[in-house]
């Protein structure tokens, strides 16, 4: 599956250049904070090129983004490299599979946006991805996921 996203990565930001990442991040953050008003740290499962992670960092969150595709992650790192230091220092990107990555850290929120969970092809894949989220949540943490693109903010 990584190879598909490696090829897709070359066009990803171009395809979604008109997407309102800032508006979506504010909407997502409002829901996270509604359920965990002290949330400061986020694990972003399937972070892609890091556009949502960047906007969440701009809102003051520390975000660790995980993606299977090294090409997506190289684009996320390139995005991070041109950000102001105070935002860039709140971003970390790691290669990993959402079904089994374990980074030895817990977060106030775990997010999975866009179609990440839709790419899981079996019930076992979904169960494993959910187990990843659970393994990384602080007590009282929020697992926030969106299937597809339908959001209103």
mmCIF file of C-alpha atoms in Angstrom:
data_model
loop_
_atom_site.group_PDB
_atom_site.id
_atom_site.type_symbol
_atom_site.label_atom_id
_atom_site.label_comp_id
_atom_site.label_asym_id
_atom_site.label_seq_id
_atom_site.Cartn_x
_atom_site.Cartn_y
_atom_site.Cartn_z
ATOM 1 C CA UNK A 1 0.000 0.000 0.000
ATOM 2 C CA UNK A 2 2.908 2.387 0.675
ATOM 3 C CA UNK A 3 3.865 2.441 -3.009
ATOM 4 C CA UNK A 4 0.393 3.656 -3.985
ATOM 5 C CA UNK A 5 0.703 6.577 -1.579
ATOM 6 C CA UNK A 6 4.299 7.226 -2.608
ATOM 7 C CA UNK A 7 3.033 7.879 -6.161
ATOM 8 C CA UNK A 8 -0.014 9.792 -4.917
ATOM 9 C CA UNK A 9 2.185 12.021 -2.747
ATOM 10 C CA UNK A 10 3.564 13.768 -5.820
ATOM 11 C CA UNK A 11 0.089 15.133 -6.575
ATOM 12 C CA UNK A 12 -1.529 15.218 -3.139
ATOM 13 C CA UNK A 13 -0.907 18.844 -2.220
ATOM 14 C CA UNK A 14 -1.764 19.971 -5.736
ATOM 15 C CA UNK A 15 -5.086 18.114 -5.652
ATOM 16 C CA UNK A 16 -6.005 19.589 -2.272
ATOM 17 C CA UNK A 17 -4.484 23.057 -2.613
ATOM 18 C CA UNK A 18 -7.936 24.668 -2.225
ATOM 19 C CA UNK A 19 -8.843 22.646 0.861
ATOM 20 C CA UNK A 20 -9.468 24.802 3.928
ATOM 21 C CA UNK A 21 -7.033 23.068 6.261
ATOM 22 C CA UNK A 22 -7.082 25.961 8.745
ATOM 23 C CA UNK A 23 -10.871 25.870 8.992
ATOM 24 C CA UNK A 24 -10.934 22.098 9.316
ATOM 25 C CA UNK A 25 -8.249 22.162 12.005
ATOM 26 C CA UNK A 26 -10.238 24.711 14.028
ATOM 27 C CA UNK A 27 -13.331 22.541 13.682
ATOM 28 C CA UNK A 28 -11.446 19.386 14.669
ATOM 29 C CA UNK A 29 -9.738 21.134 17.592
ATOM 30 C CA UNK A 30 -13.093 22.403 18.871
ATOM 31 C CA UNK A 31 -14.388 18.833 19.052
ATOM 32 C CA UNK A 32 -11.244 17.526 20.699
ATOM 33 C CA UNK A 33 -11.332 20.315 23.293
ATOM 34 C CA UNK A 34 -15.048 19.781 23.890
ATOM 35 C CA UNK A 35 -14.226 16.316 25.214
ATOM 36 C CA UNK A 36 -10.791 17.049 26.685
ATOM 37 C CA UNK A 37 -10.481 20.738 27.494
ATOM 38 C CA UNK A 38 -6.817 20.376 28.495
ATOM 39 C CA UNK A 39 -5.693 18.571 25.331
ATOM 40 C CA UNK A 40 -2.251 19.681 24.194
ATOM 41 C CA UNK A 41 -0.779 16.630 22.440
ATOM 42 C CA UNK A 42 -2.073 14.855 19.349
ATOM 43 C CA UNK A 43 -1.074 11.714 17.484
ATOM 44 C CA UNK A 44 -2.131 12.057 13.837
ATOM 45 C CA UNK A 45 -2.540 8.595 12.296
ATOM 46 C CA UNK A 46 -2.154 8.841 8.538
ATOM 47 C CA UNK A 47 -0.770 12.380 8.500
ATOM 48 C CA UNK A 48 0.052 12.426 4.783
ATOM 49 C CA UNK A 49 1.943 15.577 3.836
ATOM 50 C CA UNK A 50 1.331 17.140 7.246
ATOM 51 C CA UNK A 51 -1.111 19.895 6.310
ATOM 52 C CA UNK A 52 -3.583 19.164 9.134
ATOM 53 C CA UNK A 53 -0.720 18.629 11.573
ATOM 54 C CA UNK A 54 0.708 22.015 10.631
ATOM 55 C CA UNK A 55 -2.591 23.777 11.255
ATOM 56 C CA UNK A 56 -3.064 21.998 14.586
ATOM 57 C CA UNK A 57 0.465 23.082 15.581
ATOM 58 C CA UNK A 58 -0.471 26.643 14.628
ATOM 59 C CA UNK A 59 -3.350 26.295 17.098
ATOM 60 C CA UNK A 60 -0.854 25.398 19.845
ATOM 61 C CA UNK A 61 -0.967 21.590 19.828
ATOM 62 C CA UNK A 62 2.122 19.397 19.747
ATOM 63 C CA UNK A 63 1.536 16.865 16.987
ATOM 64 C CA UNK A 64 3.245 13.610 16.088
ATOM 65 C CA UNK A 65 2.250 12.544 12.588
ATOM 66 C CA UNK A 66 2.531 8.935 11.456
ATOM 67 C CA UNK A 67 2.318 7.810 7.854
ATOM 68 C CA UNK A 68 3.226 4.671 5.938
ATOM 69 C CA UNK A 69 4.559 6.512 2.888
ATOM 70 C CA UNK A 70 8.122 7.822 3.052
ATOM 71 C CA UNK A 71 7.336 10.190 0.174
ATOM 72 C CA UNK A 72 4.347 11.678 2.027
ATOM 73 C CA UNK A 73 6.594 12.095 5.066
ATOM 74 C CA UNK A 74 9.352 13.765 3.055
ATOM 75 C CA UNK A 75 6.765 16.288 1.899
ATOM 76 C CA UNK A 76 5.623 16.764 5.515
ATOM 77 C CA UNK A 77 9.239 17.403 6.533
ATOM 78 C CA UNK A 78 9.649 19.887 3.671
ATOM 79 C CA UNK A 79 6.500 21.680 4.878
ATOM 80 C CA UNK A 80 7.886 21.735 8.428
ATOM 81 C CA UNK A 81 11.274 23.078 7.263
ATOM 82 C CA UNK A 82 9.799 26.391 6.113
ATOM 83 C CA UNK A 83 7.600 27.007 9.155
ATOM 84 C CA UNK A 84 8.459 29.454 11.925
ATOM 85 C CA UNK A 85 10.495 27.724 14.622
ATOM 86 C CA UNK A 86 7.768 27.996 17.282
ATOM 87 C CA UNK A 87 5.407 26.004 15.055
ATOM 88 C CA UNK A 88 7.952 23.582 13.578
ATOM 89 C CA UNK A 89 9.155 22.541 17.025
ATOM 90 C CA UNK A 90 5.636 21.269 17.795
ATOM 91 C CA UNK A 91 5.740 18.826 14.861
ATOM 92 C CA UNK A 92 7.332 15.385 14.593
ATOM 93 C CA UNK A 93 6.809 12.997 11.677
ATOM 94 C CA UNK A 94 7.392 9.237 11.919
ATOM 95 C CA UNK A 95 7.075 6.445 9.385
ATOM 96 C CA UNK A 96 4.758 3.694 10.550
ATOM 97 C CA UNK A 97 1.705 1.616 9.782
ATOM 98 C CA UNK A 98 -1.440 2.765 11.605
ATOM 99 C CA UNK A 99 -2.277 -0.894 12.220
ATOM 100 C CA UNK A 100 0.763 -1.640 14.339
ATOM 101 C CA UNK A 101 2.931 1.392 15.054
ATOM 102 C CA UNK A 102 3.846 1.852 18.701
ATOM 103 C CA UNK A 103 5.909 4.884 19.605
ATOM 104 C CA UNK A 104 6.022 4.414 23.368
ATOM 105 C CA UNK A 105 4.189 7.624 24.156
ATOM 106 C CA UNK A 106 0.614 8.594 24.993
ATOM 107 C CA UNK A 107 -1.358 11.608 23.812
ATOM 108 C CA UNK A 108 -4.350 13.677 24.845
ATOM 109 C CA UNK A 109 -5.935 12.949 21.477
ATOM 110 C CA UNK A 110 -5.427 10.526 18.626
ATOM 111 C CA UNK A 111 -6.851 11.640 15.301
ATOM 112 C CA UNK A 112 -7.391 9.915 11.993
ATOM 113 C CA UNK A 113 -8.784 12.207 9.343
ATOM 114 C CA UNK A 114 -9.901 12.085 5.752
ATOM 115 C CA UNK A 115 -9.914 8.491 4.422
ATOM 116 C CA UNK A 116 -7.258 6.798 6.544
ATOM 117 C CA UNK A 117 -9.627 4.295 8.135
ATOM 118 C CA UNK A 118 -11.356 3.748 4.795
ATOM 119 C CA UNK A 119 -8.072 2.370 3.449
ATOM 120 C CA UNK A 120 -8.132 -0.482 5.951
ATOM 121 C CA UNK A 121 -9.257 -3.496 3.934
ATOM 122 C CA UNK A 122 -10.443 -5.916 6.608
ATOM 123 C CA UNK A 123 -12.065 -5.960 10.008
ATOM 124 C CA UNK A 124 -8.726 -7.071 11.440
ATOM 125 C CA UNK A 125 -7.039 -4.015 9.900
ATOM 126 C CA UNK A 126 -9.641 -1.729 11.498
ATOM 127 C CA UNK A 127 -9.360 -3.494 14.858
ATOM 128 C CA UNK A 128 -5.577 -3.134 14.744
ATOM 129 C CA UNK A 129 -5.780 0.550 13.810
ATOM 130 C CA UNK A 130 -8.200 1.142 16.689
ATOM 131 C CA UNK A 131 -5.860 -0.765 19.005
ATOM 132 C CA UNK A 132 -3.065 1.569 17.905
ATOM 133 C CA UNK A 133 -5.204 4.550 18.858
ATOM 134 C CA UNK A 134 -6.094 3.017 22.225
ATOM 135 C CA UNK A 135 -2.453 2.192 22.991
ATOM 136 C CA UNK A 136 -1.488 5.834 22.508
ATOM 137 C CA UNK A 137 -4.260 7.571 24.444
ATOM 138 C CA UNK A 138 -3.775 9.124 27.850
ATOM 139 C CA UNK A 139 -6.522 8.272 30.354
ATOM 140 C CA UNK A 140 -9.460 10.471 29.411
ATOM 141 C CA UNK A 141 -8.011 11.008 25.945
ATOM 142 C CA UNK A 142 -10.080 11.467 22.800
ATOM 143 C CA UNK A 143 -10.027 9.292 19.684
ATOM 144 C CA UNK A 144 -11.302 11.536 16.911
ATOM 145 C CA UNK A 145 -11.779 10.110 13.457
ATOM 146 C CA UNK A 146 -13.520 11.120 10.302
ATOM 147 C CA UNK A 147 -14.380 8.753 7.486
ATOM 148 C CA UNK A 148 -14.324 10.574 4.174
ATOM 149 C CA UNK A 149 -14.362 14.292 3.581
ATOM 150 C CA UNK A 150 -17.834 15.385 4.693
ATOM 151 C CA UNK A 151 -17.262 18.045 7.306
ATOM 152 C CA UNK A 152 -19.114 21.186 8.125
ATOM 153 C CA UNK A 153 -17.312 23.868 10.048
#
